[in-house]
XYZ file of C-alpha atoms in Angstrom:
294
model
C -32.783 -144.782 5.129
C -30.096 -142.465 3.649
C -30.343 -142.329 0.059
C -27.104 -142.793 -1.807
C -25.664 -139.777 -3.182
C -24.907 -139.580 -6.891
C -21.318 -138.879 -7.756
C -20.535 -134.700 -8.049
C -20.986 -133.887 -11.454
C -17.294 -133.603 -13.631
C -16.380 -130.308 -14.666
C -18.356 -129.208 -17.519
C -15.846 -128.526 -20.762
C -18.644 -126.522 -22.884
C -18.789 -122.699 -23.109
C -22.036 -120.553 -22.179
C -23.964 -119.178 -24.570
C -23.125 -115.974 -24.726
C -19.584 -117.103 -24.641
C -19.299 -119.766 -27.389
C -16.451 -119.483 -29.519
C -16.863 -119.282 -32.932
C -15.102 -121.113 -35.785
C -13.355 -117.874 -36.726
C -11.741 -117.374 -33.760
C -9.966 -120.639 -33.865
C -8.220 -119.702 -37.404
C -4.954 -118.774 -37.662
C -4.519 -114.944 -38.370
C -3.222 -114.536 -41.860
C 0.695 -113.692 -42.761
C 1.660 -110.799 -44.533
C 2.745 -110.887 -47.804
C 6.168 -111.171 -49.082
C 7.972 -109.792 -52.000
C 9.507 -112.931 -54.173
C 12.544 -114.056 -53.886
C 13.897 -113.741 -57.263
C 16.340 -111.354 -58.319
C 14.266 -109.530 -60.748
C 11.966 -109.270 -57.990
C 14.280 -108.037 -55.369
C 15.657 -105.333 -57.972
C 12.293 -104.356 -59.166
C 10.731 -103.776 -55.601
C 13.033 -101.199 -55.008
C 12.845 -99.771 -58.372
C 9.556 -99.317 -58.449
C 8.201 -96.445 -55.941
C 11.198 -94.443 -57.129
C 10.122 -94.765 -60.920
C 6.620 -93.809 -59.353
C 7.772 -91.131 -57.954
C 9.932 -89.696 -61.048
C 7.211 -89.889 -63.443
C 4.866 -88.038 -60.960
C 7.263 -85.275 -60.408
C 8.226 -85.342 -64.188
C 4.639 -84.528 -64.651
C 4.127 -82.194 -61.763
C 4.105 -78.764 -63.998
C 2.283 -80.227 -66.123
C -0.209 -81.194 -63.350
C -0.570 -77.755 -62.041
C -1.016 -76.005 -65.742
C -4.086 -78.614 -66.385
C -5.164 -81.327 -64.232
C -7.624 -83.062 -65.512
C -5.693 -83.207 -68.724
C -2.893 -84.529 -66.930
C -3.983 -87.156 -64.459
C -5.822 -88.530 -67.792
C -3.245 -88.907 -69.856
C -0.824 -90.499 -66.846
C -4.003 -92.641 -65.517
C -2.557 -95.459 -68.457
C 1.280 -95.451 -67.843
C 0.024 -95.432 -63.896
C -1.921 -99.046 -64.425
C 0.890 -100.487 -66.730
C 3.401 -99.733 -63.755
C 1.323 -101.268 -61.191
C 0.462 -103.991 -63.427
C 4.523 -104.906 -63.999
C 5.015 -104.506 -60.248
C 2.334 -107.169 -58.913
C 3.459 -109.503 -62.035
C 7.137 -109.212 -61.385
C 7.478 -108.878 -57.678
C 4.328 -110.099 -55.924
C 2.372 -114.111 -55.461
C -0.254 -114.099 -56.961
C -3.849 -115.223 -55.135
C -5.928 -117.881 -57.120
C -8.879 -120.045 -56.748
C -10.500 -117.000 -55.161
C -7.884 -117.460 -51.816
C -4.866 -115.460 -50.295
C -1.141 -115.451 -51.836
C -0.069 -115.080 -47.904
C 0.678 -118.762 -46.877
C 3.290 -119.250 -49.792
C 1.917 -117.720 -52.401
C -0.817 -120.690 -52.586
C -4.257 -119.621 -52.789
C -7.066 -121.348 -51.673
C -8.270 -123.788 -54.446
C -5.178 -123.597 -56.123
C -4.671 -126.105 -58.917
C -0.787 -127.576 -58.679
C -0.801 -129.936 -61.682
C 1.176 -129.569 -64.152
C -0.154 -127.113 -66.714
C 2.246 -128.319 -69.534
C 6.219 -128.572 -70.292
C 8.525 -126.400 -71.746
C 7.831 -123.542 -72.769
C 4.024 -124.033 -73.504
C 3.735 -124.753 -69.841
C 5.745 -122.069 -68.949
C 3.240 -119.568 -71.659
C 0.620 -121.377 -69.466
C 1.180 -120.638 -66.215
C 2.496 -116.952 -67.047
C -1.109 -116.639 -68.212
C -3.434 -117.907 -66.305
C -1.373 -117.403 -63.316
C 0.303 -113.296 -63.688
C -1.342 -111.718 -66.753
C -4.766 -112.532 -66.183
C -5.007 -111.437 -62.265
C -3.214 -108.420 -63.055
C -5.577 -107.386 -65.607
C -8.370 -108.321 -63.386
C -6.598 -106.226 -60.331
C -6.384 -103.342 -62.583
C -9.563 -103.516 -63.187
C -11.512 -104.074 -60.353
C -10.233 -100.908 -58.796
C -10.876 -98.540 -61.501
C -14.979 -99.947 -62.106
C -15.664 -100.409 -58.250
C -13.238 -98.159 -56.009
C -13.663 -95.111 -58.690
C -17.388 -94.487 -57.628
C -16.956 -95.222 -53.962
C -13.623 -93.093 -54.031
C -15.120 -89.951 -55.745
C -17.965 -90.030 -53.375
C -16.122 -90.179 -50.104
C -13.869 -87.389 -51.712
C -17.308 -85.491 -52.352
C -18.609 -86.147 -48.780
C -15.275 -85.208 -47.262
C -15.484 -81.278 -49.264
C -14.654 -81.732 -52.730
C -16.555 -79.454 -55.037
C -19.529 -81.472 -56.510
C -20.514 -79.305 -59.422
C -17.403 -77.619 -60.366
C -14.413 -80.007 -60.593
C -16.025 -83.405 -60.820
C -14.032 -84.835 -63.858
C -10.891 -83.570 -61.671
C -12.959 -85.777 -58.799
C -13.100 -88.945 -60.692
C -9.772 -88.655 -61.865
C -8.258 -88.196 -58.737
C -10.439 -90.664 -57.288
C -9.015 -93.085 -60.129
C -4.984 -92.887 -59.051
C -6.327 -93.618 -55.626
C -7.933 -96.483 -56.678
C -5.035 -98.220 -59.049
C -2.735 -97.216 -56.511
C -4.342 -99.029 -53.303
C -6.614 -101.677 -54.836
C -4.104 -103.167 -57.564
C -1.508 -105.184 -55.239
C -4.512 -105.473 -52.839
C -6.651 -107.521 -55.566
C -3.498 -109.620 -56.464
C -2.437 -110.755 -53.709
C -5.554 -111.161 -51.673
C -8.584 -111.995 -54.419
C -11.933 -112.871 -52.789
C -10.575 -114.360 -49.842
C -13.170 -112.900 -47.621
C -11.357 -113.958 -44.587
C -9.003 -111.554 -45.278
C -10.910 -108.865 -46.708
C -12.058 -109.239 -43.060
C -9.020 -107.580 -41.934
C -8.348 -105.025 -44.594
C -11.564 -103.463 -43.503
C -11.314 -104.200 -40.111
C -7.188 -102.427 -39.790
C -6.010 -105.293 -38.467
C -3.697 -106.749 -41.267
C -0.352 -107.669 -40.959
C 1.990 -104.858 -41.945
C 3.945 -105.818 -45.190
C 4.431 -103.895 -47.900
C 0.874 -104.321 -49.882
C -1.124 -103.094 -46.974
C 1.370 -100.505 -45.947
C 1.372 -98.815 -49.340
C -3.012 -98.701 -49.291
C -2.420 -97.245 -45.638
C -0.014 -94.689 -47.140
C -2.611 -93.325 -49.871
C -5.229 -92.892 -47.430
C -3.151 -90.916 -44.964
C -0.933 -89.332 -48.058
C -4.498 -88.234 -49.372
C -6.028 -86.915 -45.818
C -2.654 -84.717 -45.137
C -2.595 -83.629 -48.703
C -5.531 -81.985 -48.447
C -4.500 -79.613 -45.894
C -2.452 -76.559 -47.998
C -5.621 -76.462 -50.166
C -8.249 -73.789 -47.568
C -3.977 -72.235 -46.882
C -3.730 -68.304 -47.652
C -0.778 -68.802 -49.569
C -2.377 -68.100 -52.976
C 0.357 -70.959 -54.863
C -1.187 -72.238 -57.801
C -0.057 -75.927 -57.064
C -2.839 -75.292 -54.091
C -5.863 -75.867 -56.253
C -7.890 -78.735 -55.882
C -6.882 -81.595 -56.355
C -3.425 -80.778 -56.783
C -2.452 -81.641 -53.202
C -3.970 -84.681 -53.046
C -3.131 -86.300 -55.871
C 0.483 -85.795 -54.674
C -0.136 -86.791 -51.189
C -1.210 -89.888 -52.279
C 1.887 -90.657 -54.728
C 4.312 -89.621 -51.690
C 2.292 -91.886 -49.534
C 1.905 -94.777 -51.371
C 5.906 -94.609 -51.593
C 6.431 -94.073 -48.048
C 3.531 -96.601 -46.799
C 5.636 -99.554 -48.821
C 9.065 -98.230 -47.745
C 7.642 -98.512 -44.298
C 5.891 -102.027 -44.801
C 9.078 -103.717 -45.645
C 10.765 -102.790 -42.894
C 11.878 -105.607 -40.167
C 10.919 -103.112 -37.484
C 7.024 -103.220 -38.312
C 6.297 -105.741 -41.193
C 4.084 -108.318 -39.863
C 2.610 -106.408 -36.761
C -0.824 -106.281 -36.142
C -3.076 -103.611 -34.712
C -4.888 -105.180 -32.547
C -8.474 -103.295 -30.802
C -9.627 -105.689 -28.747
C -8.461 -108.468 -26.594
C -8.455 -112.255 -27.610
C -11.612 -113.765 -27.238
C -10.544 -117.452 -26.697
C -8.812 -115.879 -22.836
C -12.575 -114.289 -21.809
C -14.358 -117.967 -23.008
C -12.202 -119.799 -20.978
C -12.733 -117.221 -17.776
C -16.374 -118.111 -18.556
C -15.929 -121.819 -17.883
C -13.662 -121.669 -14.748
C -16.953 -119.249 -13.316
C -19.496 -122.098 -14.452
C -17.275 -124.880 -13.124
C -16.963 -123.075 -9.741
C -20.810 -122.490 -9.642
C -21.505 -125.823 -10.449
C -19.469 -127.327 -7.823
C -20.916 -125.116 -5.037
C -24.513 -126.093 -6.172
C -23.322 -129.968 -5.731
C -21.584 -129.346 -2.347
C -25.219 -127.180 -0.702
C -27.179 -130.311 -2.397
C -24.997 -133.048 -0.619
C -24.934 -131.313 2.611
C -29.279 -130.650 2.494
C -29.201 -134.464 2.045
Protein backbone atom coordinates (compact mmCIF):
# COMPACT_ATOMS: atom_id res chain seq x y z
CA UNK A 1 0.00 0.00 0.00
CA UNK A 2 1.81 3.26 -0.93
CA UNK A 3 1.56 5.68 1.73
CA UNK A 4 0.52 9.14 0.68
CA UNK A 5 3.17 11.59 0.58
CA UNK A 6 2.86 14.79 2.60
CA UNK A 7 3.04 17.96 0.60
CA UNK A 8 7.04 19.38 0.23
CA UNK A 9 7.50 21.64 2.90
CA UNK A 10 7.11 25.75 1.74
CA UNK A 11 10.14 27.65 1.78
CA UNK A 12 11.12 28.51 5.18
CA UNK A 13 11.14 32.65 5.61
CA UNK A 14 13.19 32.58 9.09
CA UNK A 15 16.95 33.26 9.34
CA UNK A 16 19.55 30.73 11.03
CA UNK A 17 20.85 31.35 14.08
CA UNK A 18 23.90 32.55 13.57
CA UNK A 19 22.39 34.72 10.95
CA UNK A 20 19.41 36.44 12.66
CA UNK A 21 19.12 39.95 12.07
CA UNK A 22 18.98 42.14 14.72
CA UNK A 23 16.64 45.07 15.43
CA UNK A 24 19.53 47.46 14.81
CA UNK A 25 20.18 46.53 11.59
CA UNK A 26 16.74 47.28 10.39
CA UNK A 27 17.06 51.15 11.57
CA UNK A 28 17.58 53.71 9.39
CA UNK A 29 21.23 55.13 9.55
CA UNK A 30 21.08 58.57 11.02
CA UNK A 31 21.36 62.02 8.81
CA UNK A 32 23.90 64.41 9.33
CA UNK A 33 23.32 67.47 10.81
CA UNK A 34 22.50 70.67 9.22
CA UNK A 35 23.32 74.21 9.93
CA UNK A 36 19.80 76.30 10.33
CA UNK A 37 18.37 77.98 7.94
CA UNK A 38 18.14 81.36 9.30
CA UNK A 39 20.10 84.17 8.25
CA UNK A 40 21.86 84.78 11.43
CA UNK A 41 22.69 81.29 11.18
CA UNK A 42 23.95 81.19 7.69
CA UNK A 43 26.16 84.43 8.49
CA UNK A 44 27.37 83.14 11.74
CA UNK A 45 28.53 79.63 10.40
CA UNK A 46 30.88 81.19 8.32
CA UNK A 47 31.92 83.70 10.78
CA UNK A 48 32.74 81.58 13.21
CA UNK A 49 36.01 79.33 12.44
CA UNK A 50 37.51 82.55 11.09
CA UNK A 51 36.88 84.47 14.49
CA UNK A 52 38.40 81.12 15.94
CA UNK A 53 41.07 81.34 14.13
CA UNK A 54 41.89 85.25 14.70
CA UNK A 55 41.73 85.07 18.33
CA UNK A 56 44.11 82.00 18.30
CA UNK A 57 46.63 83.69 16.18
CA UNK A 58 46.02 87.03 18.09
CA UNK A 59 47.18 85.05 21.00
CA UNK A 60 49.87 83.02 19.37
CA UNK A 61 53.00 85.15 20.92
CA UNK A 62 51.52 85.19 23.71
CA UNK A 63 51.17 81.35 23.60
CA UNK A 64 54.76 80.73 22.94
CA UNK A 65 56.11 83.35 25.82
CA UNK A 66 53.81 81.29 28.49
CA UNK A 67 51.50 78.58 27.79
CA UNK A 68 49.93 77.54 30.45
CA UNK A 69 49.19 81.12 31.28
CA UNK A 70 47.78 81.54 28.02
CA UNK A 71 45.59 78.61 27.11
CA UNK A 72 44.06 79.51 30.75
CA UNK A 73 43.16 82.68 30.31
CA UNK A 74 41.66 81.92 26.49
CA UNK A 75 40.06 78.46 27.87
CA UNK A 76 36.78 81.09 28.87
CA UNK A 77 36.42 83.27 25.67
CA UNK A 78 37.03 79.60 23.85
CA UNK A 79 33.63 78.07 25.63
CA UNK A 80 31.62 81.39 25.20
CA UNK A 81 32.42 81.11 21.32
CA UNK A 82 31.44 77.61 21.06
CA UNK A 83 28.59 78.18 23.24
CA UNK A 84 27.16 81.21 20.70
CA UNK A 85 27.93 78.93 17.75
CA UNK A 86 25.76 75.72 18.77
CA UNK A 87 22.97 78.34 20.12
CA UNK A 88 22.91 80.43 17.02
CA UNK A 89 23.63 78.07 14.21
CA UNK A 90 22.98 74.47 15.27
CA UNK A 91 19.30 72.16 16.38
CA UNK A 92 19.44 71.44 19.31
CA UNK A 93 18.95 67.51 20.65
CA UNK A 94 16.34 67.07 23.54
CA UNK A 95 14.58 64.45 25.42
CA UNK A 96 17.95 62.70 25.48
CA UNK A 97 17.58 62.03 21.28
CA UNK A 98 19.39 63.32 18.04
CA UNK A 99 18.79 66.96 16.42
CA UNK A 100 19.49 64.95 12.92
CA UNK A 101 15.89 64.13 11.69
CA UNK A 102 14.77 67.91 11.81
CA UNK A 103 16.14 69.08 14.61
CA UNK A 104 13.50 66.87 16.72
CA UNK A 105 14.93 64.84 19.34
CA UNK A 106 13.67 61.85 20.61
CA UNK A 107 11.08 62.61 23.40
CA UNK A 108 10.72 65.95 22.32
CA UNK A 109 7.87 67.88 23.90
CA UNK A 110 6.00 70.12 20.93
CA UNK A 111 3.33 71.87 23.02
CA UNK A 112 3.18 75.04 23.30
CA UNK A 113 5.47 76.36 26.02
CA UNK A 114 3.68 79.82 26.24
CA UNK A 115 2.89 83.02 23.90
CA UNK A 116 4.60 85.99 23.23
CA UNK A 117 7.38 86.70 24.43
CA UNK A 118 7.25 84.55 27.69
CA UNK A 119 6.99 81.63 25.37
CA UNK A 120 9.51 82.79 23.29
CA UNK A 121 11.96 83.43 26.97
CA UNK A 122 10.72 79.78 27.35
CA UNK A 123 11.76 77.96 24.70
CA UNK A 124 15.15 80.05 24.31
CA UNK A 125 15.74 78.47 27.72
CA UNK A 126 14.97 75.32 28.08
CA UNK A 127 15.58 74.68 24.53
CA UNK A 128 19.39 76.75 23.56
CA UNK A 129 20.79 78.07 26.86
CA UNK A 130 20.44 75.20 28.94
CA UNK A 131 22.00 72.42 26.41
CA UNK A 132 24.68 74.69 25.65
CA UNK A 133 25.68 75.07 29.12
CA UNK A 134 25.33 71.43 29.60
CA UNK A 135 27.54 70.79 26.20
CA UNK A 136 30.11 73.01 27.60
CA UNK A 137 30.23 71.25 30.31
CA UNK A 138 30.23 67.81 29.76
CA UNK A 139 33.38 68.08 27.75
CA UNK A 140 35.48 69.96 30.08
CA UNK A 141 34.49 67.36 33.47
CA UNK A 142 34.56 64.07 31.30
CA UNK A 143 36.76 64.49 27.99
CA UNK A 144 39.51 66.61 30.14
CA UNK A 145 40.67 63.41 32.10
CA UNK A 146 40.32 60.97 29.25
CA UNK A 147 42.03 63.64 26.89
CA UNK A 148 45.10 64.35 29.14
CA UNK A 149 45.62 60.70 29.56
CA UNK A 150 45.64 59.60 25.97
CA UNK A 151 47.95 62.74 25.44
CA UNK A 152 50.14 61.16 28.36
CA UNK A 153 50.06 57.61 26.84
CA UNK A 154 50.78 58.96 23.38
CA UNK A 155 54.45 60.88 24.90
CA UNK A 156 53.51 63.84 26.70
CA UNK A 157 55.71 64.56 29.66
CA UNK A 158 53.89 63.26 32.83
CA UNK A 159 55.80 65.02 35.55
CA UNK A 160 57.00 68.08 33.95
CA UNK A 161 54.28 69.90 31.95
CA UNK A 162 51.08 68.41 33.28
CA UNK A 163 49.10 71.70 33.95
CA UNK A 164 50.24 72.49 30.16
CA UNK A 165 48.63 68.67 29.68
CA UNK A 166 45.30 69.42 31.10
CA UNK A 167 45.07 72.57 29.50
CA UNK A 168 45.71 71.44 26.25
CA UNK A 169 43.69 68.52 26.83
CA UNK A 170 40.81 71.13 27.77
CA UNK A 171 40.67 73.14 24.11
CA UNK A 172 40.50 69.66 22.72
CA UNK A 173 37.73 68.85 24.61
CA UNK A 174 35.41 72.24 24.16
CA UNK A 175 36.43 72.16 20.74
CA UNK A 176 35.20 68.48 19.69
CA UNK A 177 32.67 67.60 22.40
CA UNK A 178 30.60 71.02 22.48
CA UNK A 179 28.58 70.80 19.00
CA UNK A 180 28.91 66.99 19.52
CA UNK A 181 26.82 67.15 22.95
CA UNK A 182 24.29 69.60 21.30
CA UNK A 183 23.36 68.17 18.63
CA UNK A 184 23.55 64.53 19.48
CA UNK A 185 22.76 64.29 23.57
CA UNK A 186 22.46 60.70 24.87
CA UNK A 187 21.18 59.28 21.85
CA UNK A 188 23.17 56.17 22.19
CA UNK A 189 22.26 55.07 18.79
CA UNK A 190 24.29 57.55 17.55
CA UNK A 191 27.00 57.71 19.91
CA UNK A 192 27.18 54.26 18.22
CA UNK A 193 28.60 55.80 15.24
CA UNK A 194 30.74 58.57 16.59
CA UNK A 195 32.77 55.85 18.15
CA UNK A 196 32.40 53.48 15.63
CA UNK A 197 33.72 56.35 12.42
CA UNK A 198 30.91 55.75 10.66
CA UNK A 199 28.89 59.09 10.93
CA UNK A 200 27.63 61.00 8.31
CA UNK A 201 30.03 63.75 7.29
CA UNK A 202 28.48 67.25 8.12
CA UNK A 203 30.01 69.82 9.64
CA UNK A 204 29.77 68.74 13.58
CA UNK A 205 31.55 65.50 13.01
CA UNK A 206 33.93 66.89 10.49
CA UNK A 207 35.21 69.59 12.83
CA UNK A 208 35.83 66.58 15.96
CA UNK A 209 37.62 64.61 13.00
CA UNK A 210 39.69 67.74 12.29
CA UNK A 211 41.02 68.14 16.05
CA UNK A 212 42.03 64.68 16.26
CA UNK A 213 44.02 64.66 13.04
CA UNK A 214 44.98 68.63 13.58
CA UNK A 215 46.32 67.32 17.06
CA UNK A 216 48.20 63.95 15.70
CA UNK A 217 50.06 66.12 12.79
CA UNK A 218 50.72 68.88 15.20
CA UNK A 219 52.71 66.97 17.14
CA UNK A 220 55.22 66.23 14.63
CA UNK A 221 57.76 69.62 14.59
CA UNK A 222 57.97 69.02 18.38
CA UNK A 223 61.21 65.81 18.47
CA UNK A 224 62.33 68.49 14.91
CA UNK A 225 66.10 69.84 15.25
CA UNK A 226 65.05 73.14 14.44
CA UNK A 227 65.53 74.59 17.95
CA UNK A 228 62.18 77.34 17.29
CA UNK A 229 60.76 78.18 20.44
CA UNK A 230 57.07 77.83 19.13
CA UNK A 231 58.36 73.91 19.08
CA UNK A 232 57.89 73.30 22.76
CA UNK A 233 55.33 71.19 23.98
CA UNK A 234 52.34 71.75 23.59
CA UNK A 235 52.70 74.54 21.38
CA UNK A 236 52.15 72.51 18.20
CA UNK A 237 49.34 70.88 19.20
CA UNK A 238 47.32 73.20 20.55
CA UNK A 239 47.55 74.89 17.11
CA UNK A 240 47.04 71.82 15.16
CA UNK A 241 43.98 71.37 16.69
CA UNK A 242 42.58 75.10 16.15
CA UNK A 243 43.68 74.75 12.30
CA UNK A 244 41.92 71.47 12.27
CA UNK A 245 38.90 72.05 13.83
CA UNK A 246 38.59 74.96 11.09
CA UNK A 247 39.46 72.88 8.26
CA UNK A 248 37.44 69.60 9.50
CA UNK A 249 34.05 72.00 9.39
CA UNK A 250 35.09 73.79 6.16
CA UNK A 251 35.37 70.31 4.81
CA UNK A 252 32.05 68.91 6.43
CA UNK A 253 29.92 71.41 4.72
CA UNK A 254 30.96 70.75 1.59
CA UNK A 255 28.36 69.10 -1.09
CA UNK A 256 31.24 66.94 -2.26
CA UNK A 257 31.49 64.86 1.13
CA UNK A 258 28.75 66.01 3.66
CA UNK A 259 26.61 63.13 4.34
CA UNK A 260 29.02 60.23 3.26
CA UNK A 261 29.61 57.46 5.31
CA UNK A 262 32.67 55.34 5.94
CA UNK A 263 31.57 52.31 5.76
CA UNK A 264 34.04 48.92 7.14
CA UNK A 265 32.05 46.28 6.56
CA UNK A 266 29.42 45.09 4.24
CA UNK A 267 25.56 45.21 4.95
CA UNK A 268 24.48 42.55 6.98
CA UNK A 269 20.78 42.29 5.84
CA UNK A 270 22.58 40.97 1.92
CA UNK A 271 24.69 37.93 3.92
CA UNK A 272 21.13 36.98 6.05
CA UNK A 273 19.31 36.70 3.10
CA UNK A 274 22.28 34.47 1.26
CA UNK A 275 21.73 32.40 4.43
CA UNK A 276 18.09 31.62 3.66
CA UNK A 277 18.34 30.96 -0.15
CA UNK A 278 21.27 28.08 1.23
CA UNK A 279 18.62 26.70 3.86
CA UNK A 280 15.77 26.82 1.35
CA UNK A 281 17.91 24.91 -1.22
CA UNK A 282 18.94 22.31 1.49
CA UNK A 283 15.63 21.87 2.56
CA UNK A 284 14.22 21.14 -0.72
CA UNK A 285 16.89 18.53 -1.61
CA UNK A 286 16.20 16.72 1.78
CA UNK A 287 12.29 16.60 0.62
CA UNK A 288 13.10 15.47 -2.97
CA UNK A 289 15.84 12.17 -1.49
CA UNK A 290 12.78 11.53 1.11
CA UNK A 291 10.03 11.31 -1.69
CA UNK A 292 12.11 9.33 -3.97
CA UNK A 293 13.24 6.56 -0.75
CA UNK A 294 9.42 6.31 -0.49
Amino acid sequence: MVQPTSPPKPASTSYPPHKQLSPSSHAQPHPPIFILSSPLAQAYAHIHPLLLLSCFALSFCALVDDPVSTLLGSLAPLALMQGIYVIVCLPAATGGGSAGDGGLGKGRNVSGGGSGKTGAKKRLGGGKIIPALLSITLPVILGTPFLSICLILFGAPFTTNLPATILCAAHMSILAGTSLIYVHGTDGAVWQEIWGISRAIDAVWGATVGVGLGAWFGAVPIPLDWDRPWQTYPITIITGTYIGYVLGYIVGRTPLLYGKRIQFTAPEEENAEDGVIDENVNEGMVGSRAEKKK
